[in-house]
mmCIF file of C-alpha atoms and ligand atoms in Angstrom:
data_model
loop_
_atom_site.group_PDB
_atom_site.id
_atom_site.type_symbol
_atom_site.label_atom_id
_atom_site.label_comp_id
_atom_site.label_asym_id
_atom_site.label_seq_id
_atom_site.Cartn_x
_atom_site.Cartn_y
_atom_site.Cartn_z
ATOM 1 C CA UNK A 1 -4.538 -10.039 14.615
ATOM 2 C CA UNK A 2 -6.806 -7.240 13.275
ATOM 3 C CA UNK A 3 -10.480 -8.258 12.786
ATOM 4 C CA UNK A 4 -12.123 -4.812 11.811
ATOM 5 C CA UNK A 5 -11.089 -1.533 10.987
ATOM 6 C CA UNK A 6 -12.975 -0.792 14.420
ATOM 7 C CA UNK A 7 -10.212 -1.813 15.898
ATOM 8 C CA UNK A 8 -7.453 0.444 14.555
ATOM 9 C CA UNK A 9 -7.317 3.022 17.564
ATOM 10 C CA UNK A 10 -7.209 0.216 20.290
ATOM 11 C CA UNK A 11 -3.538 -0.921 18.441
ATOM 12 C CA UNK A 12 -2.774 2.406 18.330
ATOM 13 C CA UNK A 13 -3.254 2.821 22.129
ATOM 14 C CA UNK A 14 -1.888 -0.498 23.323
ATOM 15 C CA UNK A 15 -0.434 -2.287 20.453
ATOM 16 C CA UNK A 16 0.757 -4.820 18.753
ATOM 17 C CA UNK A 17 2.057 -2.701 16.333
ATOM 18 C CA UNK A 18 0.143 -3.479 12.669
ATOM 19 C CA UNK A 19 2.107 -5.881 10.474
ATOM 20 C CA UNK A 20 0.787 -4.656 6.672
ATOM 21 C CA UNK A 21 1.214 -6.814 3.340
ATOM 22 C CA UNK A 22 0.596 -6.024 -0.113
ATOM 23 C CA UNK A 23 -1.202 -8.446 -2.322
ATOM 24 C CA UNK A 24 -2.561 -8.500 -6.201
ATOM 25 C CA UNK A 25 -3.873 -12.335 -6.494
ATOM 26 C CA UNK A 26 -6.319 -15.042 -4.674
ATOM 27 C CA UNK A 27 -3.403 -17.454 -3.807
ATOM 28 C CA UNK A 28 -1.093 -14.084 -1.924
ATOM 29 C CA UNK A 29 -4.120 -13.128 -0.610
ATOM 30 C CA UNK A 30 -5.369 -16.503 0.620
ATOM 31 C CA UNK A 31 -1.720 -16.615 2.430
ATOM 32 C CA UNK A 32 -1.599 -13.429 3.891
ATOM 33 C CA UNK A 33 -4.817 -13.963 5.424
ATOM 34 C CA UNK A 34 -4.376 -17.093 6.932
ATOM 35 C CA UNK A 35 -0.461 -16.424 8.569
ATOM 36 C CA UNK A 36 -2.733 -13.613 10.141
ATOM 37 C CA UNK A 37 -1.477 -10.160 9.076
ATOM 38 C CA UNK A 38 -3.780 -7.158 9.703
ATOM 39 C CA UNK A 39 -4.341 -5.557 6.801
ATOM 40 C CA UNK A 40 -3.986 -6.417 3.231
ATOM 41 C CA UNK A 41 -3.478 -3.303 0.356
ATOM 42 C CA UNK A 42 -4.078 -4.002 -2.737
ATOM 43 C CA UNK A 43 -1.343 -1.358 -4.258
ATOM 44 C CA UNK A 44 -1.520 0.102 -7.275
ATOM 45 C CA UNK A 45 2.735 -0.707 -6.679
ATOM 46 C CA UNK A 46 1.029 -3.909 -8.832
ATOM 47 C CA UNK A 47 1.741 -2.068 -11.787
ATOM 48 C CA UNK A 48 5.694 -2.584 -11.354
ATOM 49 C CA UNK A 49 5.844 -5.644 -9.204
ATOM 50 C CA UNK A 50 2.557 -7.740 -11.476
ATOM 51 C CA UNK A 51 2.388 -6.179 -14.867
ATOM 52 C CA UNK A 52 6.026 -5.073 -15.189
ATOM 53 C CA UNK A 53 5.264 -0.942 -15.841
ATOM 54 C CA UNK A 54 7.724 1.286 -15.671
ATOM 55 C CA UNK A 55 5.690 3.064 -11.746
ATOM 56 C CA UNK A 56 2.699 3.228 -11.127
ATOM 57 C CA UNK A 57 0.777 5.715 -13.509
ATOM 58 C CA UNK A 58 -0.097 3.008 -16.107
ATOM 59 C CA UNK A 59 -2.327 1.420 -13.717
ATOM 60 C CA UNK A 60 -5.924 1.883 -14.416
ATOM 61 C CA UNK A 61 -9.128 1.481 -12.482
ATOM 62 C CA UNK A 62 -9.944 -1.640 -14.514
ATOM 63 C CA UNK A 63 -6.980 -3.380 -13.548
ATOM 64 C CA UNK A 64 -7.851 -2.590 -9.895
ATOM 65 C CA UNK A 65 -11.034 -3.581 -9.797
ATOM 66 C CA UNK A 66 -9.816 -6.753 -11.583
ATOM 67 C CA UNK A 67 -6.648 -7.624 -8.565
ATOM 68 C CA UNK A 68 -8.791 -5.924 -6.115
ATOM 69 C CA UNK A 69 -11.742 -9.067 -6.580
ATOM 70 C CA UNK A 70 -9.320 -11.950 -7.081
ATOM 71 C CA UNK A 71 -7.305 -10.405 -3.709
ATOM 72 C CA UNK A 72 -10.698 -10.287 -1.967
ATOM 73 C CA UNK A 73 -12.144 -13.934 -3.249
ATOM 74 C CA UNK A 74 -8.980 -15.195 -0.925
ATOM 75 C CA UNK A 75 -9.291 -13.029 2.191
ATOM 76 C CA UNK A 76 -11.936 -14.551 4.941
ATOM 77 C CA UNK A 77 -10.990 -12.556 7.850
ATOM 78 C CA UNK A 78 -8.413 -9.164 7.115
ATOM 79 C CA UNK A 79 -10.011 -6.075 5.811
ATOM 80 C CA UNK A 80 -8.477 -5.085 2.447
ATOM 81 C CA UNK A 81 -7.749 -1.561 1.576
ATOM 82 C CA UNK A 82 -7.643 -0.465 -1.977
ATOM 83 C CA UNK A 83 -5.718 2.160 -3.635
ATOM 84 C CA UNK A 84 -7.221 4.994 -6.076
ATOM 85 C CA UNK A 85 -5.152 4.543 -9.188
ATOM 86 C CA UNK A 86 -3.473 7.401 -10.908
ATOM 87 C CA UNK A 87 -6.011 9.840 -12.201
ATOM 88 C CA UNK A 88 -8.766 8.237 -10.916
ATOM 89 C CA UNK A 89 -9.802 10.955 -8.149
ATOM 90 C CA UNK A 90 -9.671 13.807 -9.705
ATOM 91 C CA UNK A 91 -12.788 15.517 -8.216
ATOM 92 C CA UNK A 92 -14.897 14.703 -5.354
ATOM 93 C CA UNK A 93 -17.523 12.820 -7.449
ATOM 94 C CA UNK A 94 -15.199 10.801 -9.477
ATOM 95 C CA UNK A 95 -13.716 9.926 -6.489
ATOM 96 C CA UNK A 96 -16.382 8.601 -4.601
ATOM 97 C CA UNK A 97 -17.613 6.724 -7.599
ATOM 98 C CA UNK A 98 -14.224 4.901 -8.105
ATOM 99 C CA UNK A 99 -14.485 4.620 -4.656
ATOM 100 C CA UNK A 100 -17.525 2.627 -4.779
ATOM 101 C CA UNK A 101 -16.571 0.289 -7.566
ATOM 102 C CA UNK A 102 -13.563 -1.104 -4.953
ATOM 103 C CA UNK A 103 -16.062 -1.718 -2.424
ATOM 104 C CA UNK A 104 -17.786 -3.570 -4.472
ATOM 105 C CA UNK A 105 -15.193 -5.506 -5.141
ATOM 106 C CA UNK A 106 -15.046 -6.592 -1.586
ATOM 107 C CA UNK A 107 -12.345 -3.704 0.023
ATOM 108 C CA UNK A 108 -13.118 -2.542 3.023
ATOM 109 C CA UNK A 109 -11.556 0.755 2.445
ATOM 110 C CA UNK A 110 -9.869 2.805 -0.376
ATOM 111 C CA UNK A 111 -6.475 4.644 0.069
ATOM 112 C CA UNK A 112 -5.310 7.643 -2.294
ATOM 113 C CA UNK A 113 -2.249 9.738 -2.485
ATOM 114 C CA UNK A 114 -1.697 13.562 -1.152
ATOM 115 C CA UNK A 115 -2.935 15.162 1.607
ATOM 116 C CA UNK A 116 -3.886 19.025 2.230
ATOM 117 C CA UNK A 117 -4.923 19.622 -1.637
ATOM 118 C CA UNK A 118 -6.750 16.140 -1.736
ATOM 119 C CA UNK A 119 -9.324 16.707 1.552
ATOM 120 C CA UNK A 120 -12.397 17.517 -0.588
ATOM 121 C CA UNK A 121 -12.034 14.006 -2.216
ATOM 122 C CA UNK A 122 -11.166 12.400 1.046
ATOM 123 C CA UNK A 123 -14.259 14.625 2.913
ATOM 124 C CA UNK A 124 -16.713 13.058 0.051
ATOM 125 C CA UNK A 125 -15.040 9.316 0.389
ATOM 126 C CA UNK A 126 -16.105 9.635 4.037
ATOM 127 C CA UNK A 127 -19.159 11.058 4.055
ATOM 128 C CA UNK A 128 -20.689 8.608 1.422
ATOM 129 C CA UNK A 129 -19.957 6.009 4.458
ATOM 130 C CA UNK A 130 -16.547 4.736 2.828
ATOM 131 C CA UNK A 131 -13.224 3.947 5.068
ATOM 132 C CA UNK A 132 -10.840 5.725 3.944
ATOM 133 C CA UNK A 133 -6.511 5.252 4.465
ATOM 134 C CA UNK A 134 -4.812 8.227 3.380
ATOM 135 C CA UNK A 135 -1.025 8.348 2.152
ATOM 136 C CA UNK A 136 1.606 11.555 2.441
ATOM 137 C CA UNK A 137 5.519 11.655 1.997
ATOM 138 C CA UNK A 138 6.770 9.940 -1.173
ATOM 139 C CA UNK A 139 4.070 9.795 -3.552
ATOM 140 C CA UNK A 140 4.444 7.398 -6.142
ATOM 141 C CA UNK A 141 2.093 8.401 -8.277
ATOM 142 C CA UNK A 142 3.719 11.721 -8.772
ATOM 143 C CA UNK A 143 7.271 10.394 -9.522
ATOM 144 C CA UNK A 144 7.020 12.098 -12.967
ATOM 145 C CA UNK A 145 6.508 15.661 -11.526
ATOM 146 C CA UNK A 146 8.888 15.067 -8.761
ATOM 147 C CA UNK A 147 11.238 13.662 -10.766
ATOM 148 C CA UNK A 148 12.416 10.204 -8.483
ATOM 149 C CA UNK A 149 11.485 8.774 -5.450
ATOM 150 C CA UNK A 150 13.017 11.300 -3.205
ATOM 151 C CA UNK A 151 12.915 10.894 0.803
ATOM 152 C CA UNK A 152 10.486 13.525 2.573
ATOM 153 C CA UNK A 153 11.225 15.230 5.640
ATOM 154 C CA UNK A 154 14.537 16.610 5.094
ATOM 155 C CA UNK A 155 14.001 20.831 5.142
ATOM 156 C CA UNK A 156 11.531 22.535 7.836
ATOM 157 C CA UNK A 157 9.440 23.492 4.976
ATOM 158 C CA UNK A 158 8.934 19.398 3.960
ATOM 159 C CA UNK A 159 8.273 18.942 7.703
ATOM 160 C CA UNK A 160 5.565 21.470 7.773
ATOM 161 C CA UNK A 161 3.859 20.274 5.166
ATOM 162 C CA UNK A 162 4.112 16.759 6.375
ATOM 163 C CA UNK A 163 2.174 17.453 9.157
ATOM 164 C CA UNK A 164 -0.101 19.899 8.085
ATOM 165 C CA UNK A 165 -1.061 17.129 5.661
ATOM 166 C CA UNK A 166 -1.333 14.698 8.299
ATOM 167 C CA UNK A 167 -3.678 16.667 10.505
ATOM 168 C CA UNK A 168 -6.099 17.359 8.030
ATOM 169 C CA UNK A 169 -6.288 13.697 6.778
ATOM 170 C CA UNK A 170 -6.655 12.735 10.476
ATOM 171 C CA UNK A 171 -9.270 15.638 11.413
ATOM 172 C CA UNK A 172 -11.230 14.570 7.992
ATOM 173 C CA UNK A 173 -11.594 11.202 9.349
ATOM 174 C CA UNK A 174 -8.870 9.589 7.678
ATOM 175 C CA UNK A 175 -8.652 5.600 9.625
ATOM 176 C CA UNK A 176 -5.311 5.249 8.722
ATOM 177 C CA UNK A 177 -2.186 6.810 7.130
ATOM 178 C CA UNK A 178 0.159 5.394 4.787
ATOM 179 C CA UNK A 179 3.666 7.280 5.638
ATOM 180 C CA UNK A 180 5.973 6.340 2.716
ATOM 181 C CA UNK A 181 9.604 7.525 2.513
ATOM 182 C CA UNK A 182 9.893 10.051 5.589
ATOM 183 C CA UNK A 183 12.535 11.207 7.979
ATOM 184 C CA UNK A 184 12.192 8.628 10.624
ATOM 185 C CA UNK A 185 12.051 11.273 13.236
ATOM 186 C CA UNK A 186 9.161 13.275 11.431
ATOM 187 C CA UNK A 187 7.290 10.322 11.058
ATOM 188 C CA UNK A 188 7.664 9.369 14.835
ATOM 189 C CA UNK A 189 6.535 13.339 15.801
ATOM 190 C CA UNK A 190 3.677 12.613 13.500
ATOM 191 C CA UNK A 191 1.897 8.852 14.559
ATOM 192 C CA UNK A 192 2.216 10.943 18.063
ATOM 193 C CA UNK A 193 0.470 13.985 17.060
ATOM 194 C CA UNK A 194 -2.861 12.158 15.199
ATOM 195 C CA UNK A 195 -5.681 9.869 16.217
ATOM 196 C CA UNK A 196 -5.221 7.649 12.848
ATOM 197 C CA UNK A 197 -3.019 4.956 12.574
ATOM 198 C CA UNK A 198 0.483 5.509 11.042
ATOM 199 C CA UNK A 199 1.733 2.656 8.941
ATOM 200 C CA UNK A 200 5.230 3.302 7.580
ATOM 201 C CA UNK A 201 7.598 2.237 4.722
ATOM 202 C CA UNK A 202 11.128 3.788 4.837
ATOM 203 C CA UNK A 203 10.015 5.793 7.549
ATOM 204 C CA UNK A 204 11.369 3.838 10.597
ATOM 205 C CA UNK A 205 10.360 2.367 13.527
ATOM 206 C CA UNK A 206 8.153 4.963 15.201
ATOM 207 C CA UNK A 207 5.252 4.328 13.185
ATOM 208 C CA UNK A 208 1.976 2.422 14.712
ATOM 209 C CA UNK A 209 2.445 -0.192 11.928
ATOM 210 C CA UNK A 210 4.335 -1.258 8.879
ATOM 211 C CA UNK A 211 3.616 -2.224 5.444
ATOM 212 C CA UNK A 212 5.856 -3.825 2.760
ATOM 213 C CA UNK A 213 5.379 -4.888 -0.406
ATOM 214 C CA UNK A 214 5.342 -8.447 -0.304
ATOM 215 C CA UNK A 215 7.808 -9.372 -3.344
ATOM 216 C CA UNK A 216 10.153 -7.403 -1.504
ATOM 217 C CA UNK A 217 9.429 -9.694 1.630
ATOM 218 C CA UNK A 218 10.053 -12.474 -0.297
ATOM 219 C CA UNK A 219 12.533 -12.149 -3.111
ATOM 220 C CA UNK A 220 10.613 -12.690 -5.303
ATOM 221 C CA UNK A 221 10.847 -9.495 -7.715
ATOM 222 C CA UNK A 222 14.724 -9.349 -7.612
ATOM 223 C CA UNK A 223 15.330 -6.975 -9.989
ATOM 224 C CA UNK A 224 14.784 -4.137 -7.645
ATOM 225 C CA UNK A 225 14.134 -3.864 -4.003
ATOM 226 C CA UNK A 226 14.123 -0.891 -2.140
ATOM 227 C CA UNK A 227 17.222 -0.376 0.370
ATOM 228 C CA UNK A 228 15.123 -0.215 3.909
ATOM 229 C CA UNK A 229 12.871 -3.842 2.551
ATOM 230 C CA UNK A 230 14.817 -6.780 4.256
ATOM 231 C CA UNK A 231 13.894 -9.863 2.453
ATOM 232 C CA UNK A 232 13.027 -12.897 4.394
ATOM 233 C CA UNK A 233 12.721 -15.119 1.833
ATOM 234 C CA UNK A 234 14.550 -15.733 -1.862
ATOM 235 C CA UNK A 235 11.592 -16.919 -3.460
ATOM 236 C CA UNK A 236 13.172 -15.945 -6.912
ATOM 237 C CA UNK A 237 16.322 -17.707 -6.124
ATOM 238 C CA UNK A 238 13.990 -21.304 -5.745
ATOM 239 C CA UNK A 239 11.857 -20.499 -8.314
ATOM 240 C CA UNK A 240 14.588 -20.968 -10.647
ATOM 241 C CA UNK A 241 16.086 -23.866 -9.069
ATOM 242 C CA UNK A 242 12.888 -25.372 -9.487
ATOM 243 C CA UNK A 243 12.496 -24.366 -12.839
ATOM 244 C CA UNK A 244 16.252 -25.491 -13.822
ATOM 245 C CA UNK A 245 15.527 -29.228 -12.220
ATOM 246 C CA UNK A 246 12.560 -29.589 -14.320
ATOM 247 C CA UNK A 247 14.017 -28.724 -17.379
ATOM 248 C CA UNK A 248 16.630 -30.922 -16.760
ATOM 249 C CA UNK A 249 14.020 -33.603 -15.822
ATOM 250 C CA UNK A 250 12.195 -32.950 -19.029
ATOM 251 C CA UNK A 251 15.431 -33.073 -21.485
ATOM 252 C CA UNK A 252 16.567 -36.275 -19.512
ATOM 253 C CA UNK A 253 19.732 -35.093 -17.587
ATOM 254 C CA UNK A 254 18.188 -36.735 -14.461
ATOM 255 C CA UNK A 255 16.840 -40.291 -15.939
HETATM 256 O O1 KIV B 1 1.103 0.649 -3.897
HETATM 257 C C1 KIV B 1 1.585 0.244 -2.842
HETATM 258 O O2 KIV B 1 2.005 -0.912 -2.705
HETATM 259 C C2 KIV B 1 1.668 1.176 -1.732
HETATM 260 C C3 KIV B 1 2.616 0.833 -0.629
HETATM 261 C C4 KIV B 1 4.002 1.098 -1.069
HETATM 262 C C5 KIV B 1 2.275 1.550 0.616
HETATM 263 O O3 KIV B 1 1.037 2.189 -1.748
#
């Protein structure tokens, strides 16, 4: 189990691959933490799986920095990444401000969206002595523009660009990159062709990690799950059951 960010390139080399959860609360957090996974984001994906948005443009810095301190009042021992919410890097200096308020919420590095046209943010995040996780392929922030959440990868043009965003995240100093929604294949070709760790979602199994969104993992936001999340729990499903026999115990159907 990972202890530092330090030791990112070591798993890289040798492995175990990095088992990644999301969380948004102490009690997930708490959990995570002590079944031992590596690394815990607090996504901005709270905005659909928490607070019940429509994606994940309606979350706000304030709700970050609010999810981003209960998630990190729970964690003794995994470092926390953070993600940038939607227009909250727009320029190198309100990035690294933003940047700053996570870290003072207790993250131990900050992860935004894009890669080639986002490297003067990233270059600033870095050089004001912040960790930083970048994340390339399906951006969920820009479902609007793209119009869906549409797999990466597919034409030589998407591959180019994958990778060209890759290696400048990586040669910027980028610890770590988030590849969501990509060709398996491309996303192999990349984790082979950077220093940084790759950590995929719908993006196979050639990546140097994975991450998941943990209501996916565990049923418990069954109203959607993404096709590639295999859920190993139905925490939904008992929630209700729960919920059913203590209505019933309430209204006296079981005295
Ligand atoms: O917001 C999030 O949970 C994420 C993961 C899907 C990687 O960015």
């Amino acid at each position: 189990m990972l202890t530092s960010l330090s030791e990112l390139p070591g798993r890289k080399a040798h492995g175990p691959k990095l088992a990644v959860l999301t969380a948004y609360d102490y009690p997930a957090a708490r959990m995570l933490d002590d079944a031992g996974v590596d690394l815990i984001l607090v996504g901005d994906s709270l905005g659909m799986v928490v607070l019940g948005l429509p994606d994940t443009t309606g979350v706000t810095m304030e709700m970050m920095i609010h999810h981003t301190s209960a998630v990190c009042r729970g964690v003794k021992r995994a470092a926390v990444i953070a993600d940038l919410p939607f227009a909250s890097y727009r320029t190198p200096e309100e990035a690294v401000l933003h940047s700053k308020r996570l870290i003072e919420c207790g993250a131990s590095a900050v992860k935004l969206e894009g890669g080639v046209a986002m490297i003067p943010q990233v270059r600033a995040i870095i050089d004001a002595g912040i960790p930083f996780v970048g994340h390339i392929g399906m951006l969920p922030q820009s479902v609007k523009e793209e119009g869906g959440y549409k797999k990466k990868g597919k034409t030589s043009e998407q591959i180019e660009r994958l990778i060209a965003d890759a290696q400048a995240l990586d040669q910027a100093g980028a610890v770590a990159i988030v590849l969501e929604s990509i060709v398996p294949d491309v996303a192999t070709q990349i984790t082979r062709q950077i220093k940084a760790s790759t950590i995929g979602i719908g993006a196979g199994s050639g990546t140097d990690g994975q991450v998941l969104v943990t209501p996916d993992l565990l049923g418990s936001f069954p109203w959607f799950r993404p096709p590639f999340a295999k859920p190993h729990a139905d925490v939904a499903g008992e929630t209700q059951r729960a919920v059913r026999e203590y209505i019933a115990e309430v209204q006296g159907a079981l005295s």
